[in-house]
CSV table of C-alpha atoms in Angstrom, one decimal:
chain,number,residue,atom,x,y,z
A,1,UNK,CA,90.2,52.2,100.6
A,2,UNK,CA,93.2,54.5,101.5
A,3,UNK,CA,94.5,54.2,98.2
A,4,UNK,CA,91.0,54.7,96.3
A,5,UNK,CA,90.6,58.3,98.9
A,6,UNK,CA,94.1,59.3,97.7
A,7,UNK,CA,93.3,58.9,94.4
A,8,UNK,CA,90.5,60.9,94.3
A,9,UNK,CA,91.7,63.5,96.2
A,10,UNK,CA,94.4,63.9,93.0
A,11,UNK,CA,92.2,63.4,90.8
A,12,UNK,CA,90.3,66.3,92.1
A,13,UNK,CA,93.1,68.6,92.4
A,14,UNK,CA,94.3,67.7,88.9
A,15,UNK,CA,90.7,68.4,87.8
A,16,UNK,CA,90.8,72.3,89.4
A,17,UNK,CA,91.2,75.1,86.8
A,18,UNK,CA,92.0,78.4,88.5
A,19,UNK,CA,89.3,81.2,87.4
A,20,UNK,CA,92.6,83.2,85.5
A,21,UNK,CA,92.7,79.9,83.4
A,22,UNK,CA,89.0,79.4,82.9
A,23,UNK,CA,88.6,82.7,80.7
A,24,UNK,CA,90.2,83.8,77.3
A,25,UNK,CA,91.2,86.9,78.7
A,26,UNK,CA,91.9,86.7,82.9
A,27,UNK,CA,92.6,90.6,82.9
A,28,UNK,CA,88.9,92.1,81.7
A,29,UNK,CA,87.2,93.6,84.5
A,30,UNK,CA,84.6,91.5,86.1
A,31,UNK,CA,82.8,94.2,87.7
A,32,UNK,CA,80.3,97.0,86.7
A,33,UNK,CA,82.0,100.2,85.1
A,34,UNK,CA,80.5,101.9,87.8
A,35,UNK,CA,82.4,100.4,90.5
A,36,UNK,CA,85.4,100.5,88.5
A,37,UNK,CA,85.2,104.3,88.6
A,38,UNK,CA,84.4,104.1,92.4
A,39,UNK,CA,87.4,101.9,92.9
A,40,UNK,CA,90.0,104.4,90.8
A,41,UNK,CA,88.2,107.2,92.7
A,42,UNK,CA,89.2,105.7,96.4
A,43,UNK,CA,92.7,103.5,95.4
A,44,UNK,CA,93.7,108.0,94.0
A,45,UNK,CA,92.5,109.6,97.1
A,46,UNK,CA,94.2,106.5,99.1
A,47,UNK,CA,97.3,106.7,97.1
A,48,UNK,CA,97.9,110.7,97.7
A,49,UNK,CA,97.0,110.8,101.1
A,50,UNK,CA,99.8,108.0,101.3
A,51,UNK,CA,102.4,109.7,99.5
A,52,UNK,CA,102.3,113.0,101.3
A,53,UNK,CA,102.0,111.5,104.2
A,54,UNK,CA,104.3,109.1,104.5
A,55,UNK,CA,107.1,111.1,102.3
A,56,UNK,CA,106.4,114.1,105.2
A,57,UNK,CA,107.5,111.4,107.8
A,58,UNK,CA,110.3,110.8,105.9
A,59,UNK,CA,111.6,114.6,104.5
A,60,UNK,CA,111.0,115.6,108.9
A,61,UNK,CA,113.2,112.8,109.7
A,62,UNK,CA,115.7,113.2,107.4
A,63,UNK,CA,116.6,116.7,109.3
A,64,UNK,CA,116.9,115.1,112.6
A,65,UNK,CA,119.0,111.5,110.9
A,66,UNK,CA,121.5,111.9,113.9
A,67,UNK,CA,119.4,112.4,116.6
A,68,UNK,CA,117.3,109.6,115.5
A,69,UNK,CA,116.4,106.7,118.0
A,70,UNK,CA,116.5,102.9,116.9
A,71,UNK,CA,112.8,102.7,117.3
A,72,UNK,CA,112.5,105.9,115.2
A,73,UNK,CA,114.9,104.4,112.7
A,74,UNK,CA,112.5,101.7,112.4
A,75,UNK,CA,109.2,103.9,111.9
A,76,UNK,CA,111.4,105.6,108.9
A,77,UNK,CA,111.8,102.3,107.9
A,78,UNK,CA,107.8,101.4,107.8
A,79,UNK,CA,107.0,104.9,106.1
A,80,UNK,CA,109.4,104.0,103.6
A,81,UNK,CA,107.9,100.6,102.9
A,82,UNK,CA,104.2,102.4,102.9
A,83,UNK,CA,105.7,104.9,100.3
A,84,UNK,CA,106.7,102.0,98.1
A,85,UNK,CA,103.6,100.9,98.1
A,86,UNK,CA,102.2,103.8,97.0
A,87,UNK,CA,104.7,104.9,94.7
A,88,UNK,CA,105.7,101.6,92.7
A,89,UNK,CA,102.3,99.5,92.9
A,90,UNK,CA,99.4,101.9,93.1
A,91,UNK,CA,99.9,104.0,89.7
A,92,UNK,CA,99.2,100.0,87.9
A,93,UNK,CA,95.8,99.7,89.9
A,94,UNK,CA,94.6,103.0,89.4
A,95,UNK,CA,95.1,102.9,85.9
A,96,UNK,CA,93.8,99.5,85.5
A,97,UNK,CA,90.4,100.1,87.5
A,98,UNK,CA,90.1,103.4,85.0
A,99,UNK,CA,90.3,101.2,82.1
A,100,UNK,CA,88.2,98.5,83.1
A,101,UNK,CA,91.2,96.0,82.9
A,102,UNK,CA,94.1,95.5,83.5
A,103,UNK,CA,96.4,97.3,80.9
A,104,UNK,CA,99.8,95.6,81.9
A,105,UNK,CA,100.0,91.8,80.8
A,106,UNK,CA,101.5,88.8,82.7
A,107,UNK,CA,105.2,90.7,83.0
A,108,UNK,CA,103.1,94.2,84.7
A,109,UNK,CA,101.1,91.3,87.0
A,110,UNK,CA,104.0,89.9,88.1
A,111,UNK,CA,105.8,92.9,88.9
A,112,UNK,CA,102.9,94.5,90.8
A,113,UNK,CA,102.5,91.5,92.6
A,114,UNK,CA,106.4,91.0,93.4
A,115,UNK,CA,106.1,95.1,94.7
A,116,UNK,CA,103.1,94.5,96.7
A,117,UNK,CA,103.9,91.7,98.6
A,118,UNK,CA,107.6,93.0,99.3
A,119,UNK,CA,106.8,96.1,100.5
A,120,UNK,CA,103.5,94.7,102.6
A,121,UNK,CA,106.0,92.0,104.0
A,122,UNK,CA,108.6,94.5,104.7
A,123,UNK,CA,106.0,96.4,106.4
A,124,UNK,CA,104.7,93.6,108.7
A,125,UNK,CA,108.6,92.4,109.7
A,126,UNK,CA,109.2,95.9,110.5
A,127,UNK,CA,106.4,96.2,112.8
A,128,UNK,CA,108.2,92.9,114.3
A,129,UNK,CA,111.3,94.1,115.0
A,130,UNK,CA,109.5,97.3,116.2
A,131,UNK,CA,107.1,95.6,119.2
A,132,UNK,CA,110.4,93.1,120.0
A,133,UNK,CA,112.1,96.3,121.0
A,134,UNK,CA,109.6,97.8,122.1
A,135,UNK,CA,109.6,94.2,124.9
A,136,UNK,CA,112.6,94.1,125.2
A,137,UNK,CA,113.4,98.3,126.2
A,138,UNK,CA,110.1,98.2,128.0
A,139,UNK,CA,110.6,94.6,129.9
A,140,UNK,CA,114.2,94.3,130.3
A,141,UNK,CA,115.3,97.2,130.8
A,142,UNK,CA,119.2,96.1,130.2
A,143,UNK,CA,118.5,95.9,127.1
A,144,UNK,CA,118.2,99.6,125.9
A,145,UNK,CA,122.1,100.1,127.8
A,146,UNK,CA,123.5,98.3,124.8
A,147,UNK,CA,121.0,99.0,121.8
A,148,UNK,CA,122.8,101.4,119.8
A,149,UNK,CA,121.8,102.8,116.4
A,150,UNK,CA,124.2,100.4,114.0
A,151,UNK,CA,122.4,97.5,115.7
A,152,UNK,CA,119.0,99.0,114.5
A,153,UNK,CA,120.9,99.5,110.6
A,154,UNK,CA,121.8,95.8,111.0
A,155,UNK,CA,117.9,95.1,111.7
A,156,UNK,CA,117.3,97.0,108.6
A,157,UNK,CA,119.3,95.0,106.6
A,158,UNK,CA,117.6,91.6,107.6
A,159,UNK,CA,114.2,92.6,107.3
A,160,UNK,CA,114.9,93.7,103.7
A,161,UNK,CA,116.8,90.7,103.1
A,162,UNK,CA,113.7,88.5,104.4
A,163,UNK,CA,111.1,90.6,102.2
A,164,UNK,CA,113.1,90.0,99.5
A,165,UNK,CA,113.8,86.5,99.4
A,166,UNK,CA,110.0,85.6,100.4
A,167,UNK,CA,108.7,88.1,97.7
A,168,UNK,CA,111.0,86.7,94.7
A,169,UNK,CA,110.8,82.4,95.8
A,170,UNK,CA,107.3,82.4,93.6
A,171,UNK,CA,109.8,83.6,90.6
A,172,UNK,CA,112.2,80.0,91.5
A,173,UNK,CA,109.3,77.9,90.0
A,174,UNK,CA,107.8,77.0,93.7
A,175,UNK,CA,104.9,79.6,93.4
A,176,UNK,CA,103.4,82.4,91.1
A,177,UNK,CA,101.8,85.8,90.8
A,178,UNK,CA,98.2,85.8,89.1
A,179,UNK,CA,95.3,88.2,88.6
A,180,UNK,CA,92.8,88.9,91.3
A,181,UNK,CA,89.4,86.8,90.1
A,182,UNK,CA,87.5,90.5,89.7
A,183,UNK,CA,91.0,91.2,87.2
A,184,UNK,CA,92.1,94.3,87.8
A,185,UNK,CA,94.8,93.7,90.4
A,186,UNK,CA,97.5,90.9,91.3
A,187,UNK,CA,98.3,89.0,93.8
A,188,UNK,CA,100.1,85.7,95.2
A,189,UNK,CA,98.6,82.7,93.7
A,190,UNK,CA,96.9,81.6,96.4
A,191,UNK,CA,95.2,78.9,93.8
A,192,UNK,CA,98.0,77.2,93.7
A,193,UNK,CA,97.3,75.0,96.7
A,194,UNK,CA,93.5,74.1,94.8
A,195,UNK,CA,96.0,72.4,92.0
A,196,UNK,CA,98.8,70.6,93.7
A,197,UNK,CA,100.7,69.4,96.9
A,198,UNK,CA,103.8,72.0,96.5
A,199,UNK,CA,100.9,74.5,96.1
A,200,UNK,CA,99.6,73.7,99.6
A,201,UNK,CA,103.3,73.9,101.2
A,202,UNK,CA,104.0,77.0,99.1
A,203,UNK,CA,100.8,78.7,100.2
A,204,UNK,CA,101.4,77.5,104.2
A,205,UNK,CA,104.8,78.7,103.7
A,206,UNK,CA,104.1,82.0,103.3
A,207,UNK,CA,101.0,81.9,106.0
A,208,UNK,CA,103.3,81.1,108.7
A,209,UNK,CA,106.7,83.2,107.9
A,210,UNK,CA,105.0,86.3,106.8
A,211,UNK,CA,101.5,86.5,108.4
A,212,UNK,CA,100.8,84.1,111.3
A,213,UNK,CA,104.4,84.0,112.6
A,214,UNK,CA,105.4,88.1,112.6
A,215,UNK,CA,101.9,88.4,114.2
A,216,UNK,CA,101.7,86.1,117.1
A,217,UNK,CA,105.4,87.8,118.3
A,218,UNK,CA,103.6,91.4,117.6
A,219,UNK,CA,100.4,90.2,119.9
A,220,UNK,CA,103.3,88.8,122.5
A,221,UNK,CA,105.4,91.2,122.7
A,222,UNK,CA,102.4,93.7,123.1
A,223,UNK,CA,100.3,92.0,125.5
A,224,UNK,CA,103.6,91.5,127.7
A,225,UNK,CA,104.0,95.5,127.6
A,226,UNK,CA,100.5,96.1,129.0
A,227,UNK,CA,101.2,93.7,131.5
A,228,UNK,CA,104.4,95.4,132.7
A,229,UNK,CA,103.1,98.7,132.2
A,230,UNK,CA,100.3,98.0,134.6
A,231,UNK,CA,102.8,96.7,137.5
A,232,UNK,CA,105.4,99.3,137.3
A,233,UNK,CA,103.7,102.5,136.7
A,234,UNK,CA,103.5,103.5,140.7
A,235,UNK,CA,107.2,102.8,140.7
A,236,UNK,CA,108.0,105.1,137.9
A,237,UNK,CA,106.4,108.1,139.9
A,238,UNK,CA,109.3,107.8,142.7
A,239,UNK,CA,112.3,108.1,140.2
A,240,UNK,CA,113.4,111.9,139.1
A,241,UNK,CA,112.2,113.7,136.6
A,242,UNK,CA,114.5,112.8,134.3
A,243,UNK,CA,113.7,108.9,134.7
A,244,UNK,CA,110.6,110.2,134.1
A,245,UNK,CA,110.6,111.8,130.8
A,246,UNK,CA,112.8,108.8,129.3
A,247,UNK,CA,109.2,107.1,130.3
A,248,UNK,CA,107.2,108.8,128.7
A,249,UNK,CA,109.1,109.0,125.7
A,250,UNK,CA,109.9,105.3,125.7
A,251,UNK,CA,106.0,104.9,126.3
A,252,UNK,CA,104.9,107.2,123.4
A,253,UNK,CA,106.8,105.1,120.9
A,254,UNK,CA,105.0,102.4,121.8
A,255,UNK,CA,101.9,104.1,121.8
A,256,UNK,CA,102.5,105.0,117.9
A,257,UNK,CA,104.1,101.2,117.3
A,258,UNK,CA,100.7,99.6,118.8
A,259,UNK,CA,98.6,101.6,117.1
A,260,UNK,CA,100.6,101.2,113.8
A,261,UNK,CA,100.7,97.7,114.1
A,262,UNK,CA,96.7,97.4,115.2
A,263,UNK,CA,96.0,99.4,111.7
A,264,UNK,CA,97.9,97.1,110.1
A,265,UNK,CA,96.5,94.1,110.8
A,266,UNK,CA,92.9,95.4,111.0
A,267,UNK,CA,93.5,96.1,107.3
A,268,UNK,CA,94.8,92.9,106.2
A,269,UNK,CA,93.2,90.4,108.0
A,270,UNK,CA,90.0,90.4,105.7
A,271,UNK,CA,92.1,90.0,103.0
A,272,UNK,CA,94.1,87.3,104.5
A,273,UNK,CA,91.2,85.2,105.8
A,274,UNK,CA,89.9,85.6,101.9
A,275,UNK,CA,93.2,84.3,100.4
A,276,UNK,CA,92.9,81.5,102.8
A,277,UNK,CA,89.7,80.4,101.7
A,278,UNK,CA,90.7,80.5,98.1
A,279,UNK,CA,93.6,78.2,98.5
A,280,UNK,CA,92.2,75.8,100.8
A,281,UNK,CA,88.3,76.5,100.6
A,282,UNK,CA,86.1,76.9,98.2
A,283,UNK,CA,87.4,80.0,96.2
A,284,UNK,CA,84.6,79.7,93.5
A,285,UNK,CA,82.3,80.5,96.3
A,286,UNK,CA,83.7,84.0,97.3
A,287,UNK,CA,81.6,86.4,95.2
A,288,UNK,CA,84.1,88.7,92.5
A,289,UNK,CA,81.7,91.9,94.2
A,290,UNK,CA,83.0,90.9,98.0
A,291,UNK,CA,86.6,89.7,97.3
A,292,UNK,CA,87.2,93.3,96.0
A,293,UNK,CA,86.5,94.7,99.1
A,294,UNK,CA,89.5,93.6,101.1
A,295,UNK,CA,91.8,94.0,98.3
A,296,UNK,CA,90.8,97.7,99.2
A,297,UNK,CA,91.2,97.8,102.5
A,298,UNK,CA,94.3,96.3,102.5
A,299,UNK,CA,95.5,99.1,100.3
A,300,UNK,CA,94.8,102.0,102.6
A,301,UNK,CA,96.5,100.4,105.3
A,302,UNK,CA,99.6,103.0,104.2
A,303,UNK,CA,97.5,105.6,104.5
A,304,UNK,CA,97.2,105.1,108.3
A,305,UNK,CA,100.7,105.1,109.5
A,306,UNK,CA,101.6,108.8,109.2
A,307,UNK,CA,98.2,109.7,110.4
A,308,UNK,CA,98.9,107.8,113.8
A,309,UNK,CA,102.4,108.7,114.0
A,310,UNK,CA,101.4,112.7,113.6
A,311,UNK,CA,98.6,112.2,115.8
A,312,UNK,CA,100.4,110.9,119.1
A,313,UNK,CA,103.4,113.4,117.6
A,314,UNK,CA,101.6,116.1,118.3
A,315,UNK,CA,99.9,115.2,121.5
A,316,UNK,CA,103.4,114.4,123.4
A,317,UNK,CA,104.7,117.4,122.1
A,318,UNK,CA,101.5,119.6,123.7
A,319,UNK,CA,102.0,117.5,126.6
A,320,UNK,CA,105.7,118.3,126.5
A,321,UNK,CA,105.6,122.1,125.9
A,322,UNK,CA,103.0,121.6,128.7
A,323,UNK,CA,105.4,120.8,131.4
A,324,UNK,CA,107.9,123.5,130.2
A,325,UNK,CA,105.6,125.8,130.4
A,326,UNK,CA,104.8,124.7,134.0
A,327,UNK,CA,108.8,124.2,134.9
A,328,UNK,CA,109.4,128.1,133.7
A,329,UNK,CA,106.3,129.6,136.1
A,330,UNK,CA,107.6,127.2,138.8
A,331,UNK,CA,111.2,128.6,138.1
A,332,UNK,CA,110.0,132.6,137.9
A,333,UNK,CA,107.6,132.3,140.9
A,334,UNK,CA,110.6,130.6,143.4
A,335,UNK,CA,113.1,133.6,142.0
């Protein structure tokens, strides 16, 4: 009986034609012109707002590059994989959505797919490393004694070294890029797991080391920070002022890498639980008019980085200029 299951459980996965296989031409449009329109519309607006954003973050930090803190390094880092994003892999959407298909062939699919996912996985291992030493400065406070900017270069180097190698192992024959099923975009195969064993690890693969595994350390280190913050704030009011301020420095990057990384995920886990149910559900069942939807969301999630980081920017610095202002009046009133 075992055998006879097995069986048919091949049988059906040899029998499963993915929906870019099931038409003459995978890369016409399957929505309305309309929406199309409305799609190129948002994807422009998204894509500027993006650019000048995250290339301000950038051209402001590149004045201060010596002054800059490890976890500063690191936000550079994420606007520069946001800016990819925008730059390299939004220009082929835009277009594409404008023209009511997608104008590139298998070679442009591929390419926007590779770009997409390497930068969005660069983004994600960056917000990693960010909330680890964000624990580790925060919770052991030996740490941050020995942290010194080359170790946060050699950070750099792995992350893109990771996002790289998970971005090109589809090209090794073990996975693929394919058109989204409403044709206008690309993506991971996710389908791949409908057709075949090595589809299913392939698929799993890239679920647990670039999704589920970055984001139960983020949600760790994180929910140890609250905890610690709760239990020694008292303590940090009897140190000097100078102890003091490294606080609320120290605490203001993490505000900006919580945030960040909360805007991140908020983004892409619609999309994620979507390419989940089209490699091990039932993708056929997803309508083409909802599975556009996340795709879009996860594409504004570079939009929101610079936003937050200016935001919480501007509010330490008021806060900052605040207490100066306070120090001088103290200073002029006891002369």
């Amino acid at each position: 009986m075992s055998g006879m299951a097995s069986d048919h459980n091949n049988s059906s996965q040899e029998e499963y034609i993915p929906h870019y296989l099931q038409k003459e031409d995978p890369f016409a449009s399957k929505l309305s012109r309309e929406a199309d329109i409305v799609a190129g519309f948002y994807l422009t607006i998204i894509g500027i707002l993006s650019t000048l954003g995250n290339g301000y973050v950038i051209f402001m930090s590149s004045k201060r590059k010596k002054k800059l803190r490890p976890a500063e390094i690191m936000t550079v880092n994420l606007a520069v994989c946001d800016l990819g994003i925008s730059v390299v892999g939004k220009p082929f959407s835009i277009i594409s959505f404008f023209f009511h298909r997608w104008m590139f062939g298998w070679i442009g699919c591929r390419w926007y797919g590779w770009a997409g996912f390497f930068f969005g996985c660069g983004s994600l291992i960056t917000m990693t490393a960010v909330s680890l030493d964000r624990y580790l400065k925060i919770c052991h406070l030996s740490y941050g004694t020995w942290l010194k900017r080359h170790h946060a270069f050699i950070c750099l180097a792995i992350i893109w070294a990771y996002a790289t190698f998970w971005a090109t192992v589809p090209f090794a024959g073990v996975g693929s890029y394919a058109p989204e099923p409403f044709g206008t975009s690309c993506t991971l195969d996710w389908w791949l797991a409908q057709a075949s064993v090595a589809g299913q690890v392939f698929v799993l693969s890239i679920l647990f080391f670039c999704l589920l595994f970055p984001t139960a350390v983020i949600v760790f280190s994180y929910v140890k920070i609250i905890l610690k913050v709760k239990s020694s704030t008292k303590e940090v009011a009897h140190y000097d002022t100078r102890i003091q301020n490294s606080h609320i420095l120290e605490m203001k990057l993490t505000k900006v890498a919580m945030l960040i990384c909360a805007g991140f995920l908020l983004a892409w886990i619609p999309y994620a639980v979507v390419s989940v149910w089209s490699a091990f559900g039932r993708p056929d069942s997803v309508p083409i008019q909802f599975s556009v939807i996340p795709t879009l969301l996860a594409k504004s999630a570079a939009m929101y980085n610079p936003i937050i980081y200016q935001v919480i920017d501007c509010k330490f610095a008021c806060c900052r200029s605040g207490g100066l202002k306070a120090k001088k009046s103290s200073s002029k009133k006891s002369r």
